[in-house]
C-alpha positions as a printed NumPy array, in Angstrom:
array([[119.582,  22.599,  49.01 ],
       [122.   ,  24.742,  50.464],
       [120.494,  28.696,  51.121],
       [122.74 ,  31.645,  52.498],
       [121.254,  34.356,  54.15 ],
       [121.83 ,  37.71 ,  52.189],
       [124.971,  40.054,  53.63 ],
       [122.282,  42.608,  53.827],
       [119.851,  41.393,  56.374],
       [122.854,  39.974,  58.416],
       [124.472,  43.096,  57.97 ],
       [121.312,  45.286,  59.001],
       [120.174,  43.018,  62.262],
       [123.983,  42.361,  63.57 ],
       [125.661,  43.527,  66.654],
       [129.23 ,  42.563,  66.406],
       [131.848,  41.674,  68.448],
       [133.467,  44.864,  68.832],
       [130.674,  46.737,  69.424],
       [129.594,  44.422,  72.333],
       [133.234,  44.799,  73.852],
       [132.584,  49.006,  73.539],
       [129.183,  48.686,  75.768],
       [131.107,  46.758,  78.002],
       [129.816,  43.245,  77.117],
       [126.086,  43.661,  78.823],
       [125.291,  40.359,  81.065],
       [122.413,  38.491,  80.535],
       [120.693,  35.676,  82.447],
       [119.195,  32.709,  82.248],
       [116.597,  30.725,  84.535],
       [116.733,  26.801,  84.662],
       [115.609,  24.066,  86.714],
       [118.278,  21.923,  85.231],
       [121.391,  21.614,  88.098],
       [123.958,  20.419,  85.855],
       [123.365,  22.834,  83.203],
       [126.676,  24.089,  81.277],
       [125.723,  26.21 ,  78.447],
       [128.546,  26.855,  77.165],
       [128.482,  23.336,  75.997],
       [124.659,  22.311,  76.027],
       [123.56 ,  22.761,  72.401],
       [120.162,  24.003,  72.67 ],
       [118.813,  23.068,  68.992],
       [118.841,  19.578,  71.094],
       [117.719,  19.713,  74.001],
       [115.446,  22.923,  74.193],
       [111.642,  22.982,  73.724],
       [109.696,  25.57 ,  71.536],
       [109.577,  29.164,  71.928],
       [108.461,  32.569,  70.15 ],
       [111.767,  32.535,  68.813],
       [112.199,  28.884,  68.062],
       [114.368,  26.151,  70.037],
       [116.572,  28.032,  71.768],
       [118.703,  29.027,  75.027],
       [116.885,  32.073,  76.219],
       [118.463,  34.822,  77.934],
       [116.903,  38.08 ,  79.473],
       [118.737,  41.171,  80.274],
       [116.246,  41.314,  83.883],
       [117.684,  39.088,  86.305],
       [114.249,  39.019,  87.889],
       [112.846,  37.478,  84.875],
       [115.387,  34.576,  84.863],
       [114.379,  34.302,  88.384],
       [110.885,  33.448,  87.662],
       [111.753,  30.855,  84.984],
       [114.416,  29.261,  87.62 ],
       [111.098,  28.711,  89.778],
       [109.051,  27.741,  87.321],
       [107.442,  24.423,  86.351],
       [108.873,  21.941,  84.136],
       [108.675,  22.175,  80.075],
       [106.426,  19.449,  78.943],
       [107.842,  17.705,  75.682],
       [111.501,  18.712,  76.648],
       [113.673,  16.407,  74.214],
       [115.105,  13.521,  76.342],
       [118.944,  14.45 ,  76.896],
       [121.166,  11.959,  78.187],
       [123.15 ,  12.798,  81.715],
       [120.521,  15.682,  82.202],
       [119.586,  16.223,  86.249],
       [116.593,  18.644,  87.333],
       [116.02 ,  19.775,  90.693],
       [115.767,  23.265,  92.769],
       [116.355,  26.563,  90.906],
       [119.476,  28.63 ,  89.261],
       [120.293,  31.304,  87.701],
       [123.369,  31.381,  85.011],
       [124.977,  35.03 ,  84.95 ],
       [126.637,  34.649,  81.038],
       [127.775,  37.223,  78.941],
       [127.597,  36.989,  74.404],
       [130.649,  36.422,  72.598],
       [128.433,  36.146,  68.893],
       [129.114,  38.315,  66.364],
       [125.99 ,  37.858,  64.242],
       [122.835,  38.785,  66.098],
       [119.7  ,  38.442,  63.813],
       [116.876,  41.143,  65.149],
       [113.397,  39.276,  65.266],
       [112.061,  43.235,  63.566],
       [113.934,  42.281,  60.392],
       [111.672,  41.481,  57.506],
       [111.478,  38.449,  56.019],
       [113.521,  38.966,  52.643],
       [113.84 ,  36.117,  50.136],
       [116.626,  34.067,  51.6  ],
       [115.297,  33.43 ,  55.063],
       [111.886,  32.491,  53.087],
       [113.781,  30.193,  51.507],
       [115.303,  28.731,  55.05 ],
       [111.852,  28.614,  56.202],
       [110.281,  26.623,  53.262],
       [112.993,  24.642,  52.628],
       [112.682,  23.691,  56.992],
       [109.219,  23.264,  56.275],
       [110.056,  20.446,  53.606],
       [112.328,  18.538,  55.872],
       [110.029,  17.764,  58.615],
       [106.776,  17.645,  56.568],
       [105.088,  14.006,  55.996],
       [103.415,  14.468,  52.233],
       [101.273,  12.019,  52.74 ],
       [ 99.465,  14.392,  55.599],
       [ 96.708,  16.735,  55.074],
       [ 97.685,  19.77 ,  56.554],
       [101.649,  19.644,  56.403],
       [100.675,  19.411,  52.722],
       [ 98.711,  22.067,  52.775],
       [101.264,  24.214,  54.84 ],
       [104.089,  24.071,  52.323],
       [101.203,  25.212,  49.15 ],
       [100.38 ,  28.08 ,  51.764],
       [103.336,  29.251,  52.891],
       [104.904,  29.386,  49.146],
       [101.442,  31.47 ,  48.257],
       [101.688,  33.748,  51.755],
       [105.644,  34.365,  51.37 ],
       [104.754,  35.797,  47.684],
       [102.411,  38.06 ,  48.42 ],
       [103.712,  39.614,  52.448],
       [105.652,  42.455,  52.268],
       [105.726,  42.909,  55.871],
       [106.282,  39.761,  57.815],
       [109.335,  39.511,  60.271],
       [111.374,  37.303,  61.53 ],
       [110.018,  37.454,  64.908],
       [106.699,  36.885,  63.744],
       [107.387,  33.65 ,  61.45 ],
       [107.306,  31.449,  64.168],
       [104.042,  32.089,  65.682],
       [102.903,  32.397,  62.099],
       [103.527,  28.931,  61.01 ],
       [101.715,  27.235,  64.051],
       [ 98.491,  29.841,  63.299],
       [ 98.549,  28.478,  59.66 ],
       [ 98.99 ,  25.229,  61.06 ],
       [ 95.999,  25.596,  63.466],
       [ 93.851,  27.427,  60.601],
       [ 94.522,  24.602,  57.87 ],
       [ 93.795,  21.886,  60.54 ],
       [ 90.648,  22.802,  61.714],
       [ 89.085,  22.526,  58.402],
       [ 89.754,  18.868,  58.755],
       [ 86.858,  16.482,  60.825],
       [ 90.073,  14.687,  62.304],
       [ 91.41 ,  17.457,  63.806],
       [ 92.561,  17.482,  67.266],
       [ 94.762,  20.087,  67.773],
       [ 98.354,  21.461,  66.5  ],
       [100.924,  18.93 ,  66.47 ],
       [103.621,  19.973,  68.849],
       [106.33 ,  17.592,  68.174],
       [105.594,  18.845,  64.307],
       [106.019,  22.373,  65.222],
       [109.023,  21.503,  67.66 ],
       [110.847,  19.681,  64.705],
       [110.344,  23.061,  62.379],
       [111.72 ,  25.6  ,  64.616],
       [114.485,  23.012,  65.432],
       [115.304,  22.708,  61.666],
       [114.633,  26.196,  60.82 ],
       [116.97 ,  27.698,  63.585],
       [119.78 ,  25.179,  62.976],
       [119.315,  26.317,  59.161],
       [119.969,  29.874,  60.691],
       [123.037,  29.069,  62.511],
       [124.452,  27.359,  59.31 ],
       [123.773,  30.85 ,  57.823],
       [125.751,  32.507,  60.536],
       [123.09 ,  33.155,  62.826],
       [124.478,  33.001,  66.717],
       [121.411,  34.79 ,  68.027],
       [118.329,  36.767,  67.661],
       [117.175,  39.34 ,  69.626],
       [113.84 ,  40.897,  70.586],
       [113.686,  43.66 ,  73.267],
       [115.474,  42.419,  75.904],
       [115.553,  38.991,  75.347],
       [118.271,  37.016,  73.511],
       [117.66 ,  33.77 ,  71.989],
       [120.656,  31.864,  71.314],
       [121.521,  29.465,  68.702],
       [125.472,  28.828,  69.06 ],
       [126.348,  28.097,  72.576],
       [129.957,  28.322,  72.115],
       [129.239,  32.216,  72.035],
       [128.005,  32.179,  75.333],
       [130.528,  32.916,  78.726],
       [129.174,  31.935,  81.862],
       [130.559,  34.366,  84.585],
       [128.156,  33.476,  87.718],
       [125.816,  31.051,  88.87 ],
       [123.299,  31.75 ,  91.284],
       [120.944,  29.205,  93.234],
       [117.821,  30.949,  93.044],
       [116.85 ,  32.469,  96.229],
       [120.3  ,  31.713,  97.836],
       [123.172,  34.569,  98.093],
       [125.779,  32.621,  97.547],
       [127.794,  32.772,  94.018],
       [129.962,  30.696,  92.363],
       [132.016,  30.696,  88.837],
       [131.283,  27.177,  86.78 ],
       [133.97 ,  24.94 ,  87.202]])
């Protein structure tokens, strides 16, 4: 079923478009260890792997930080994505074109409970123990917190996950492509909302790439700049 986020919590966790243009349109920057990375056009609800915001294209306002990551090792259980080349460091320079940036402080209200059931439901096999369990939990949890945020859903969901599964004799651990496939659902969900982004100190997790404008790329460790072509 379709859910809309409510104008409220958009309205309270938004930076818009002018207001971006009257700071100047801050850069960010991104890390990767993917050469042929364009993302402006990569979607990352398909290709990204899990992360305390969800699936995402994650950006950092500390170029130093997106340094690291563009040195780091390789995601395990990154989605297979067709054409896609890894090899030595970069860093992407991009600046945010989104209007609608969702801040991972906002607490949950009842329409992005709704989202996160309702992405629950999708990827959930009935038929198993604990996914079962999860949905009876999460109704009974999202009734009775007053105080849970957005930012704190996601690790939320793979503690109850964890907490429900080790009650079981089978169990052997959370199921990562299980929790992959709910913050994949649950983000896209978002973006159907209107979501292009959510934000948590200085990090920006993006949902939309078509809000993203890559001014500079930088192999990592190498002065040399260049715009993407």
């Amino acid at each position: 079923f379709p859910v809309t986020i409510s104008a409220s919590i958009i309205s309270s966790g938004v930076q818009t478009t002018n207001e971006l243009s009257n700071l100047g349109r801050p850069s960010y920057f991104h890390g990767t260890r993917v050469s042929n990375l364009n993302l402006m056009m990569a979607d990352p609800l398909l290709g990204g792997s899990r992360g305390e915001l969800g699936v995402a294209t994650y950006l950092t306002k500390n170029p130093e930080h997106a340094g690291t990551h563009a040195m780091a090792d390789f995601v395990p259980n990154l989605p297979y994505v067709k054409g896609r080349e890894f090899g030595d460091g970069f860093v992407h320079e991009v600046r945010f074109k989104g209007q609608n940036i969702l801040k991972a402080s906002t607490p949950l209200d009842d329409s992005i409970k709704a989202l996160a059931l309702q992405s629950i439901e999708l990827v959930s096999d009935k038929l198993d123990p604990i996914q079962s369990k999860m949905i009876r939990s999460l109704r009974s949890s999202f009734s009775r917190s007053k105080d849970l945020t957005v930012g704190q859903l996601y690790d939320k969901v793979t503690t109850l996950y964890d907490n429900i599964g080790k009650k079981l004799p089978s169990y052997s651990g959370v199921d990562e492509t299980f929790i992959l496939n709910w913050q994949r659902t649950f983000n896209e969900l978002l973006r159907k909302s209107g979501v292009d982004a959510i934000e948590q100190g200085d990090v920006l997790a993006v949902l939309k790439p078509s809000a993203l404008e890559t001014v500079a790329i930088k192999p990592y460790g190498n002065d040399i700049e260049f715009p993407l072509s």
